[in-house]
Amino acid sequence: MEVPEHKEIRELARRFLAERGGALRAYEEEEAFPWPLVEEMAGLGFLGVFVPEALGGAGLDFFAYLALLEEMGGWASLRSILSVQQSLVLTPLLAYGTEAQKARYVPRLARGEVLGAFALTEPEAGSDAASLRTRAHRDGDFYVLEGQKTFISHANVAQVFLVFAKTEPEKGAKGITCFLVEREDGVRTSP
Ligand SMILES: Cc1cc2nc3c(=O)[nH]c(=O)nc-3n(C[C@H](O)[C@H](O)[C@H](O)COP(=O)(O)OP(=O)(O)OC[C@H]3O[C@@H](n4cnc5c(N)ncnc54)[C@H](O)[C@@H]3O)c2cc1C
């Protein structure tokens, strides 16, 4: 059932699209990343809808987020940005991140100060994600990751990446670990 907060976020989204539809169409036609619109959406709380206010989000529920995605559904670019940031990056971080990871990354992601990406797919590992070849091995206090990913939404604009790599290849799907990697840690991306 829709509560007033859900109707409010729908109304905000409709108004945003009515005012910014022209600009958005131009970005999509030019295949350019709509940074100014992302900043505006961040200001409206659209990038951290279900993130608690204490962590920089709007503090609404998951249905409010779904209502927003429904309204944005006609615009592939914006809808993807919203869902990658929230479904693929913030959701796993909130569910499985350590307190230190949440404190470091969630507020900046929820406020749209940085964008995140979810790097699972590889040239030879799509539907069968467990066959991925990226490896991570321990080197002192660090892990060294080596491998290649493909089809990663936000790859060229993200600062924070959730990267899936095999730490114990002999365990198959059970030997995969998700690492939080920052672009400056040595990530190279191309369109
Ligand atoms: C727009 C877009 C955005 C994406 N964003 C991301 C992202 O942010 N992060 C990320 O990690 N990945 C992302 N992906 C990758 C996406 O998750 C993969 O494309 C998907 O997992 C399928 O893998 P594949 O393309 O290698 O196809 P394949 O796995 O090679 O599959 C090809 C075809 O074979 C079928 N098939 C495969 N296995 C079987 C089987 N066992 N039985 C029957 N049929 C089968 C599939 O249904 C499909 O039709 C994105 C892809 C697209 C198109």
PDB file of C-alpha atoms and ligand atoms in Angstrom:
ATOM      1  CA  MET A   1       0.000   0.000   0.000  1.00  0.00           C
ATOM      2  CA  GLU A   2       1.259   3.471  -0.849  1.00  0.00           C
ATOM      3  CA  VAL A   3       1.831   5.785   2.089  1.00  0.00           C
ATOM      4  CA  PRO A   4       2.203   9.595   1.766  1.00  0.00           C
ATOM      5  CA  GLU A   5       6.035   9.333   1.532  1.00  0.00           C
ATOM      6  CA  HIS A   6       5.701   7.090  -1.539  1.00  0.00           C
ATOM      7  CA  LYS A   7       3.334   9.539  -3.231  1.00  0.00           C
ATOM      8  CA  GLU A   8       5.674  12.398  -2.378  1.00  0.00           C
ATOM      9  CA  ILE A   9       8.688  10.746  -3.984  1.00  0.00           C
ATOM     10  CA  ARG A  10       6.608   9.911  -7.089  1.00  0.00           C
ATOM     11  CA  GLU A  11       5.511  13.536  -7.281  1.00  0.00           C
ATOM     12  CA  LEU A  12       9.111  14.767  -6.859  1.00  0.00           C
ATOM     13  CA  ALA A  13      10.266  12.405  -9.623  1.00  0.00           C
ATOM     14  CA  ARG A  14       7.483  13.505 -11.992  1.00  0.00           C
ATOM     15  CA  ARG A  15       8.325  17.151 -11.411  1.00  0.00           C
ATOM     16  CA  PHE A  16      12.036  16.462 -11.925  1.00  0.00           C
ATOM     17  CA  LEU A  17      11.349  14.679 -15.231  1.00  0.00           C
ATOM     18  CA  ALA A  18       8.928  17.379 -16.401  1.00  0.00           C
ATOM     19  CA  GLU A  19      11.577  20.041 -15.792  1.00  0.00           C
ATOM     20  CA  ARG A  20      14.654  18.115 -16.891  1.00  0.00           C
ATOM     21  CA  GLY A  21      13.291  15.809 -19.629  1.00  0.00           C
ATOM     22  CA  GLY A  22      14.720  17.994 -22.413  1.00  0.00           C
ATOM     23  CA  ALA A  23      18.206  18.044 -20.929  1.00  0.00           C
ATOM     24  CA  LEU A  24      18.045  14.329 -20.264  1.00  0.00           C
ATOM     25  CA  ARG A  25      17.073  13.558 -23.861  1.00  0.00           C
ATOM     26  CA  ALA A  26      20.126  15.504 -25.053  1.00  0.00           C
ATOM     27  CA  TYR A  27      22.452  13.547 -22.740  1.00  0.00           C
ATOM     28  CA  GLU A  28      20.989  10.231 -23.904  1.00  0.00           C
ATOM     29  CA  GLU A  29      21.286  11.190 -27.584  1.00  0.00           C
ATOM     30  CA  GLU A  30      24.902  12.265 -27.097  1.00  0.00           C
ATOM     31  CA  GLU A  31      25.607   9.197 -24.922  1.00  0.00           C
ATOM     32  CA  ALA A  32      27.119  11.563 -22.354  1.00  0.00           C
ATOM     33  CA  PHE A  33      26.996  10.973 -18.629  1.00  0.00           C
ATOM     34  CA  PRO A  34      24.447  13.405 -17.117  1.00  0.00           C
ATOM     35  CA  TRP A  35      26.565  14.659 -14.197  1.00  0.00           C
ATOM     36  CA  PRO A  36      24.505  17.834 -13.497  1.00  0.00           C
ATOM     37  CA  LEU A  37      21.299  15.787 -13.356  1.00  0.00           C
ATOM     38  CA  VAL A  38      22.942  13.247 -11.060  1.00  0.00           C
ATOM     39  CA  GLU A  39      23.912  16.080  -8.737  1.00  0.00           C
ATOM     40  CA  GLU A  40      20.347  17.358  -8.759  1.00  0.00           C
ATOM     41  CA  MET A  41      18.978  13.887  -8.049  1.00  0.00           C
ATOM     42  CA  ALA A  42      21.438  13.534  -5.197  1.00  0.00           C
ATOM     43  CA  GLY A  43      20.142  16.814  -3.757  1.00  0.00           C
ATOM     44  CA  LEU A  44      16.623  15.390  -3.845  1.00  0.00           C
ATOM     45  CA  GLY A  45      17.741  12.300  -1.924  1.00  0.00           C
ATOM     46  CA  PHE A  46      17.215   9.993  -4.921  1.00  0.00           C
ATOM     47  CA  LEU A  47      20.599   8.236  -4.591  1.00  0.00           C
ATOM     48  CA  GLY A  48      20.094   7.021  -1.025  1.00  0.00           C
ATOM     49  CA  VAL A  49      16.342   6.574  -0.726  1.00  0.00           C
ATOM     50  CA  PHE A  50      16.334   3.676   1.763  1.00  0.00           C
ATOM     51  CA  VAL A  51      19.624   4.539   3.454  1.00  0.00           C
ATOM     52  CA  PRO A  52      19.114   5.635   7.096  1.00  0.00           C
ATOM     53  CA  GLU A  53      19.344   9.379   7.664  1.00  0.00           C
ATOM     54  CA  ALA A  54      22.186   8.782  10.124  1.00  0.00           C
ATOM     55  CA  LEU A  55      24.206   7.424   7.190  1.00  0.00           C
ATOM     56  CA  GLY A  56      23.390  10.291   4.841  1.00  0.00           C
ATOM     57  CA  GLY A  57      20.291   8.851   3.159  1.00  0.00           C
ATOM     58  CA  ALA A  58      16.655   9.904   2.866  1.00  0.00           C
ATOM     59  CA  GLY A  59      15.605   7.328   5.481  1.00  0.00           C
ATOM     60  CA  LEU A  60      12.593   6.049   3.501  1.00  0.00           C
ATOM     61  CA  ASP A  61      11.637   2.403   2.925  1.00  0.00           C
ATOM     62  CA  PHE A  62      12.399   0.101  -0.009  1.00  0.00           C
ATOM     63  CA  PHE A  63       8.927   0.673  -1.520  1.00  0.00           C
ATOM     64  CA  ALA A  64       9.693   4.381  -1.810  1.00  0.00           C
ATOM     65  CA  TYR A  65      12.800   3.405  -3.791  1.00  0.00           C
ATOM     66  CA  LEU A  66      10.704   1.133  -6.043  1.00  0.00           C
ATOM     67  CA  ALA A  67       8.173   3.945  -6.579  1.00  0.00           C
ATOM     68  CA  LEU A  68      11.065   6.178  -7.697  1.00  0.00           C
ATOM     69  CA  LEU A  69      12.357   3.527 -10.114  1.00  0.00           C
ATOM     70  CA  GLU A  70       8.852   3.126 -11.565  1.00  0.00           C
ATOM     71  CA  GLU A  71       8.630   6.844 -12.251  1.00  0.00           C
ATOM     72  CA  MET A  72      12.116   6.911 -13.803  1.00  0.00           C
ATOM     73  CA  GLY A  73      11.486   3.701 -15.766  1.00  0.00           C
ATOM     74  CA  GLY A  74      11.133   5.421 -19.128  1.00  0.00           C
ATOM     75  CA  TRP A  75      14.649   6.826 -18.940  1.00  0.00           C
ATOM     76  CA  ALA A  76      17.171   4.015 -19.194  1.00  0.00           C
ATOM     77  CA  SER A  77      20.113   6.191 -18.237  1.00  0.00           C
ATOM     78  CA  LEU A  78      18.703   7.666 -15.003  1.00  0.00           C
ATOM     79  CA  ARG A  79      17.015   4.477 -13.921  1.00  0.00           C
ATOM     80  CA  SER A  80      20.275   2.554 -14.343  1.00  0.00           C
ATOM     81  CA  ILE A  81      22.219   5.138 -12.355  1.00  0.00           C
ATOM     82  CA  LEU A  82      19.701   4.953  -9.511  1.00  0.00           C
ATOM     83  CA  SER A  83      19.553   1.162  -9.452  1.00  0.00           C
ATOM     84  CA  VAL A  84      23.295   0.535  -9.783  1.00  0.00           C
ATOM     85  CA  GLN A  85      24.031   2.961  -6.950  1.00  0.00           C
ATOM     86  CA  GLN A  86      21.335   1.575  -4.662  1.00  0.00           C
ATOM     87  CA  SER A  87      20.448  -2.030  -5.589  1.00  0.00           C
ATOM     88  CA  LEU A  88      23.928  -3.131  -6.615  1.00  0.00           C
ATOM     89  CA  VAL A  89      26.191  -1.100  -4.353  1.00  0.00           C
ATOM     90  CA  LEU A  90      24.424   0.353  -1.304  1.00  0.00           C
ATOM     91  CA  THR A  91      22.256  -2.720  -0.611  1.00  0.00           C
ATOM     92  CA  PRO A  92      25.166  -5.196  -0.282  1.00  0.00           C
ATOM     93  CA  LEU A  93      27.230  -2.618   1.615  1.00  0.00           C
ATOM     94  CA  LEU A  94      24.443  -2.071   4.142  1.00  0.00           C
ATOM     95  CA  ALA A  95      23.786  -5.815   4.459  1.00  0.00           C
ATOM     96  CA  TYR A  96      27.337  -7.165   4.565  1.00  0.00           C
ATOM     97  CA  GLY A  97      29.755  -4.255   5.033  1.00  0.00           C
ATOM     98  CA  THR A  98      31.712  -3.859   8.246  1.00  0.00           C
ATOM     99  CA  GLU A  99      30.874  -0.858  10.418  1.00  0.00           C
ATOM    100  CA  ALA A 100      34.103   0.800   9.238  1.00  0.00           C
ATOM    101  CA  GLN A 101      33.208   0.219   5.572  1.00  0.00           C
ATOM    102  CA  LYS A 102      29.699   1.579   6.085  1.00  0.00           C
ATOM    103  CA  ALA A 103      31.007   4.681   7.860  1.00  0.00           C
ATOM    104  CA  ARG A 104      33.580   5.308   5.120  1.00  0.00           C
ATOM    105  CA  TYR A 105      31.487   4.686   2.013  1.00  0.00           C
ATOM    106  CA  VAL A 106      27.722   4.749   2.629  1.00  0.00           C
ATOM    107  CA  PRO A 107      27.266   8.488   3.374  1.00  0.00           C
ATOM    108  CA  ARG A 108      29.291   9.560   0.336  1.00  0.00           C
ATOM    109  CA  LEU A 109      27.419   7.123  -1.916  1.00  0.00           C
ATOM    110  CA  ALA A 110      23.996   8.018  -0.488  1.00  0.00           C
ATOM    111  CA  ARG A 111      24.676  11.732  -0.977  1.00  0.00           C
ATOM    112  CA  GLY A 112      25.929  11.127  -4.520  1.00  0.00           C
ATOM    113  CA  GLU A 113      29.406  12.503  -3.772  1.00  0.00           C
ATOM    114  CA  VAL A 114      30.834   9.349  -5.329  1.00  0.00           C
ATOM    115  CA  LEU A 115      29.327   6.718  -7.594  1.00  0.00           C
ATOM    116  CA  GLY A 116      29.761   2.989  -7.132  1.00  0.00           C
ATOM    117  CA  ALA A 117      29.930   0.016  -9.497  1.00  0.00           C
ATOM    118  CA  PHE A 118      29.314  -3.721  -9.149  1.00  0.00           C
ATOM    119  CA  ALA A 119      31.976  -5.690 -11.004  1.00  0.00           C
ATOM    120  CA  LEU A 120      30.982  -9.332 -11.356  1.00  0.00           C
ATOM    121  CA  THR A 121      30.702 -10.144 -15.088  1.00  0.00           C
ATOM    122  CA  GLU A 122      33.796 -11.097 -17.091  1.00  0.00           C
ATOM    123  CA  PRO A 123      34.382 -11.703 -20.790  1.00  0.00           C
ATOM    124  CA  GLU A 124      34.157 -15.463 -20.154  1.00  0.00           C
ATOM    125  CA  ALA A 125      31.779 -15.445 -17.170  1.00  0.00           C
ATOM    126  CA  GLY A 126      28.268 -14.023 -17.548  1.00  0.00           C
ATOM    127  CA  SER A 127      25.242 -16.121 -16.495  1.00  0.00           C
ATOM    128  CA  ASP A 128      27.658 -18.611 -14.972  1.00  0.00           C
ATOM    129  CA  ALA A 129      29.193 -16.053 -12.630  1.00  0.00           C
ATOM    130  CA  ALA A 130      30.933 -18.747 -10.574  1.00  0.00           C
ATOM    131  CA  SER A 131      33.313 -19.413 -13.472  1.00  0.00           C
ATOM    132  CA  LEU A 132      34.918 -15.978 -13.103  1.00  0.00           C
ATOM    133  CA  ARG A 133      38.697 -15.878 -13.468  1.00  0.00           C
ATOM    134  CA  THR A 134      39.677 -12.794 -11.491  1.00  0.00           C
ATOM    135  CA  ARG A 135      41.965 -13.884  -8.667  1.00  0.00           C
ATOM    136  CA  ALA A 136      42.835 -12.307  -5.343  1.00  0.00           C
ATOM    137  CA  HIS A 137      45.850 -13.385  -3.355  1.00  0.00           C
ATOM    138  CA  ARG A 138      47.109 -12.195  -0.038  1.00  0.00           C
ATOM    139  CA  ASP A 139      50.337 -10.216   0.082  1.00  0.00           C
ATOM    140  CA  GLY A 140      51.137  -9.218   3.662  1.00  0.00           C
ATOM    141  CA  ASP A 141      48.409  -6.896   4.918  1.00  0.00           C
ATOM    142  CA  PHE A 142      46.931  -6.519   1.445  1.00  0.00           C
ATOM    143  CA  TYR A 143      45.135  -8.459  -1.232  1.00  0.00           C
ATOM    144  CA  VAL A 144      46.312  -8.201  -4.815  1.00  0.00           C
ATOM    145  CA  LEU A 145      43.534  -8.548  -7.389  1.00  0.00           C
ATOM    146  CA  GLU A 146      44.210  -9.503 -10.994  1.00  0.00           C
ATOM    147  CA  GLY A 147      41.604  -9.897 -13.687  1.00  0.00           C
ATOM    148  CA  GLN A 148      39.289  -8.293 -16.184  1.00  0.00           C
ATOM    149  CA  LYS A 149      35.618  -7.377 -16.003  1.00  0.00           C
ATOM    150  CA  THR A 150      33.181  -6.407 -18.728  1.00  0.00           C
ATOM    151  CA  PHE A 151      29.732  -4.757 -19.108  1.00  0.00           C
ATOM    152  CA  ILE A 152      30.200  -2.923 -15.794  1.00  0.00           C
ATOM    153  CA  SER A 153      27.688  -0.092 -15.487  1.00  0.00           C
ATOM    154  CA  HIS A 154      29.302   3.100 -14.086  1.00  0.00           C
ATOM    155  CA  ALA A 155      32.784   1.693 -14.843  1.00  0.00           C
ATOM    156  CA  ASN A 156      34.029   5.001 -16.224  1.00  0.00           C
ATOM    157  CA  VAL A 157      32.458   7.251 -13.605  1.00  0.00           C
ATOM    158  CA  ALA A 158      32.630   5.236 -10.364  1.00  0.00           C
ATOM    159  CA  GLN A 159      35.126   5.816  -7.587  1.00  0.00           C
ATOM    160  CA  VAL A 160      34.184   2.730  -5.562  1.00  0.00           C
ATOM    161  CA  PHE A 161      33.917  -0.786  -6.968  1.00  0.00           C
ATOM    162  CA  LEU A 162      32.550  -4.006  -5.514  1.00  0.00           C
ATOM    163  CA  VAL A 163      34.826  -6.509  -7.251  1.00  0.00           C
ATOM    164  CA  PHE A 164      34.218 -10.250  -7.145  1.00  0.00           C
ATOM    165  CA  ALA A 165      37.339 -12.406  -7.209  1.00  0.00           C
ATOM    166  CA  LYS A 166      38.339 -15.976  -6.412  1.00  0.00           C
ATOM    167  CA  THR A 167      40.248 -16.306  -3.173  1.00  0.00           C
ATOM    168  CA  GLU A 168      39.912 -20.099  -2.929  1.00  0.00           C
ATOM    169  CA  PRO A 169      39.460 -21.352  -6.526  1.00  0.00           C
ATOM    170  CA  GLU A 170      39.286 -24.987  -5.418  1.00  0.00           C
ATOM    171  CA  LYS A 171      35.992 -24.213  -3.619  1.00  0.00           C
ATOM    172  CA  GLY A 172      34.217 -23.077  -6.829  1.00  0.00           C
ATOM    173  CA  ALA A 173      31.272 -20.733  -6.150  1.00  0.00           C
ATOM    174  CA  LYS A 174      32.020 -20.871  -2.412  1.00  0.00           C
ATOM    175  CA  GLY A 175      35.542 -19.572  -2.949  1.00  0.00           C
ATOM    176  CA  ILE A 176      34.533 -16.110  -4.195  1.00  0.00           C
ATOM    177  CA  THR A 177      35.041 -12.948  -2.148  1.00  0.00           C
ATOM    178  CA  CYS A 178      33.663  -9.472  -2.807  1.00  0.00           C
ATOM    179  CA  PHE A 179      36.268  -6.718  -2.349  1.00  0.00           C
ATOM    180  CA  LEU A 180      35.700  -2.995  -1.951  1.00  0.00           C
ATOM    181  CA  VAL A 181      38.172  -1.345  -4.285  1.00  0.00           C
ATOM    182  CA  GLU A 182      38.733   2.367  -4.845  1.00  0.00           C
ATOM    183  CA  ARG A 183      39.613   3.620  -8.307  1.00  0.00           C
ATOM    184  CA  GLU A 184      42.919   4.974  -7.027  1.00  0.00           C
ATOM    185  CA  ASP A 185      43.881   1.470  -5.863  1.00  0.00           C
ATOM    186  CA  GLY A 186      44.853   0.759  -9.471  1.00  0.00           C
ATOM    187  CA  VAL A 187      41.597   0.203 -11.382  1.00  0.00           C
ATOM    188  CA  ARG A 188      41.872   0.778 -15.143  1.00  0.00           C
ATOM    189  CA  THR A 189      38.660   1.238 -17.143  1.00  0.00           C
ATOM    190  CA  SER A 190      37.701   1.926 -20.744  1.00  0.00           C
ATOM    191  CA  PRO A 191      34.348   2.426 -22.523  1.00  0.00           C
TER     192      PRO A 191
HETATM  193  C1  LIG B   1      23.123  -2.918 -19.966  1.00  0.00           C
HETATM  194  C2  LIG B   1      23.904  -3.919 -19.160  1.00  0.00           C
HETATM  195  C3  LIG B   1      24.408  -3.550 -17.950  1.00  0.00           C
HETATM  196  C4  LIG B   1      25.145  -4.472 -17.204  1.00  0.00           C
HETATM  197  N1  LIG B   1      25.681  -4.069 -15.999  1.00  0.00           N
HETATM  198  C5  LIG B   1      26.428  -4.928 -15.298  1.00  0.00           C
HETATM  199  C6  LIG B   1      27.049  -4.513 -14.078  1.00  0.00           C
HETATM  200  O1  LIG B   1      26.902  -3.369 -13.620  1.00  0.00           O
HETATM  201  N2  LIG B   1      27.822  -5.409 -13.410  1.00  0.00           N
HETATM  202  C7  LIG B   1      28.028  -6.687 -13.860  1.00  0.00           C
HETATM  203  O2  LIG B   1      28.731  -7.430 -13.203  1.00  0.00           O
HETATM  204  N3  LIG B   1      27.453  -7.115 -15.026  1.00  0.00           N
HETATM  205  C8  LIG B   1      26.664  -6.261 -15.748  1.00  0.00           C
HETATM  206  N4  LIG B   1      26.095  -6.675 -16.935  1.00  0.00           N
HETATM  207  C9  LIG B   1      26.368  -8.024 -17.419  1.00  0.00           C
HETATM  208  C10 LIG B   1      25.188  -8.972 -17.285  1.00  0.00           C
HETATM  209  O3  LIG B   1      24.993  -9.320 -15.921  1.00  0.00           O
HETATM  210  C11 LIG B   1      25.556 -10.178 -18.157  1.00  0.00           C
HETATM  211  O4  LIG B   1      25.430  -9.739 -19.491  1.00  0.00           O
HETATM  212  C12 LIG B   1      24.684 -11.344 -17.884  1.00  0.00           C
HETATM  213  O5  LIG B   1      25.072 -11.931 -16.675  1.00  0.00           O
HETATM  214  C13 LIG B   1      24.720 -12.387 -19.021  1.00  0.00           C
HETATM  215  O6  LIG B   1      26.032 -12.744 -19.295  1.00  0.00           O
HETATM  216  P1  LIG B   1      26.588 -12.803 -20.806  1.00  0.00           P
HETATM  217  O7  LIG B   1      26.264 -11.496 -21.471  1.00  0.00           O
HETATM  218  O8  LIG B   1      28.003 -13.273 -20.764  1.00  0.00           O
HETATM  219  O9  LIG B   1      25.689 -13.885 -21.551  1.00  0.00           O
HETATM  220  P2  LIG B   1      25.869 -15.467 -21.472  1.00  0.00           P
HETATM  221  O10 LIG B   1      26.013 -15.918 -20.059  1.00  0.00           O
HETATM  222  O11 LIG B   1      26.920 -15.875 -22.454  1.00  0.00           O
HETATM  223  O12 LIG B   1      24.453 -15.944 -22.004  1.00  0.00           O
HETATM  224  C14 LIG B   1      24.100 -15.834 -23.395  1.00  0.00           C
HETATM  225  C15 LIG B   1      22.734 -16.449 -23.594  1.00  0.00           C
HETATM  226  O13 LIG B   1      22.714 -17.832 -23.188  1.00  0.00           O
HETATM  227  C16 LIG B   1      21.710 -18.053 -22.215  1.00  0.00           C
HETATM  228  N5  LIG B   1      22.231 -19.010 -21.213  1.00  0.00           N
HETATM  229  C17 LIG B   1      23.341 -18.897 -20.480  1.00  0.00           C
HETATM  230  N6  LIG B   1      23.519 -19.971 -19.685  1.00  0.00           N
HETATM  231  C18 LIG B   1      22.451 -20.776 -19.927  1.00  0.00           C
HETATM  232  C19 LIG B   1      22.044 -22.063 -19.411  1.00  0.00           C
HETATM  233  N7  LIG B   1      22.769 -22.698 -18.486  1.00  0.00           N
HETATM  234  N8  LIG B   1      20.916 -22.569 -19.886  1.00  0.00           N
HETATM  235  C20 LIG B   1      20.170 -21.933 -20.826  1.00  0.00           C
HETATM  236  N9  LIG B   1      20.493 -20.728 -21.347  1.00  0.00           N
HETATM  237  C21 LIG B   1      21.626 -20.160 -20.908  1.00  0.00           C
HETATM  238  C22 LIG B   1      21.446 -16.702 -21.558  1.00  0.00           C
HETATM  239  O14 LIG B   1      20.122 -16.614 -21.026  1.00  0.00           O
HETATM  240  C23 LIG B   1      21.608 -15.767 -22.752  1.00  0.00           C
HETATM  241  O15 LIG B   1      20.456 -15.698 -23.534  1.00  0.00           O
HETATM  242  C24 LIG B   1      25.350  -5.784 -17.686  1.00  0.00           C
HETATM  243  C25 LIG B   1      24.814  -6.158 -18.924  1.00  0.00           C
HETATM  244  C26 LIG B   1      24.106  -5.242 -19.657  1.00  0.00           C
HETATM  245  C27 LIG B   1      23.557  -5.674 -20.995  1.00  0.00           C
END
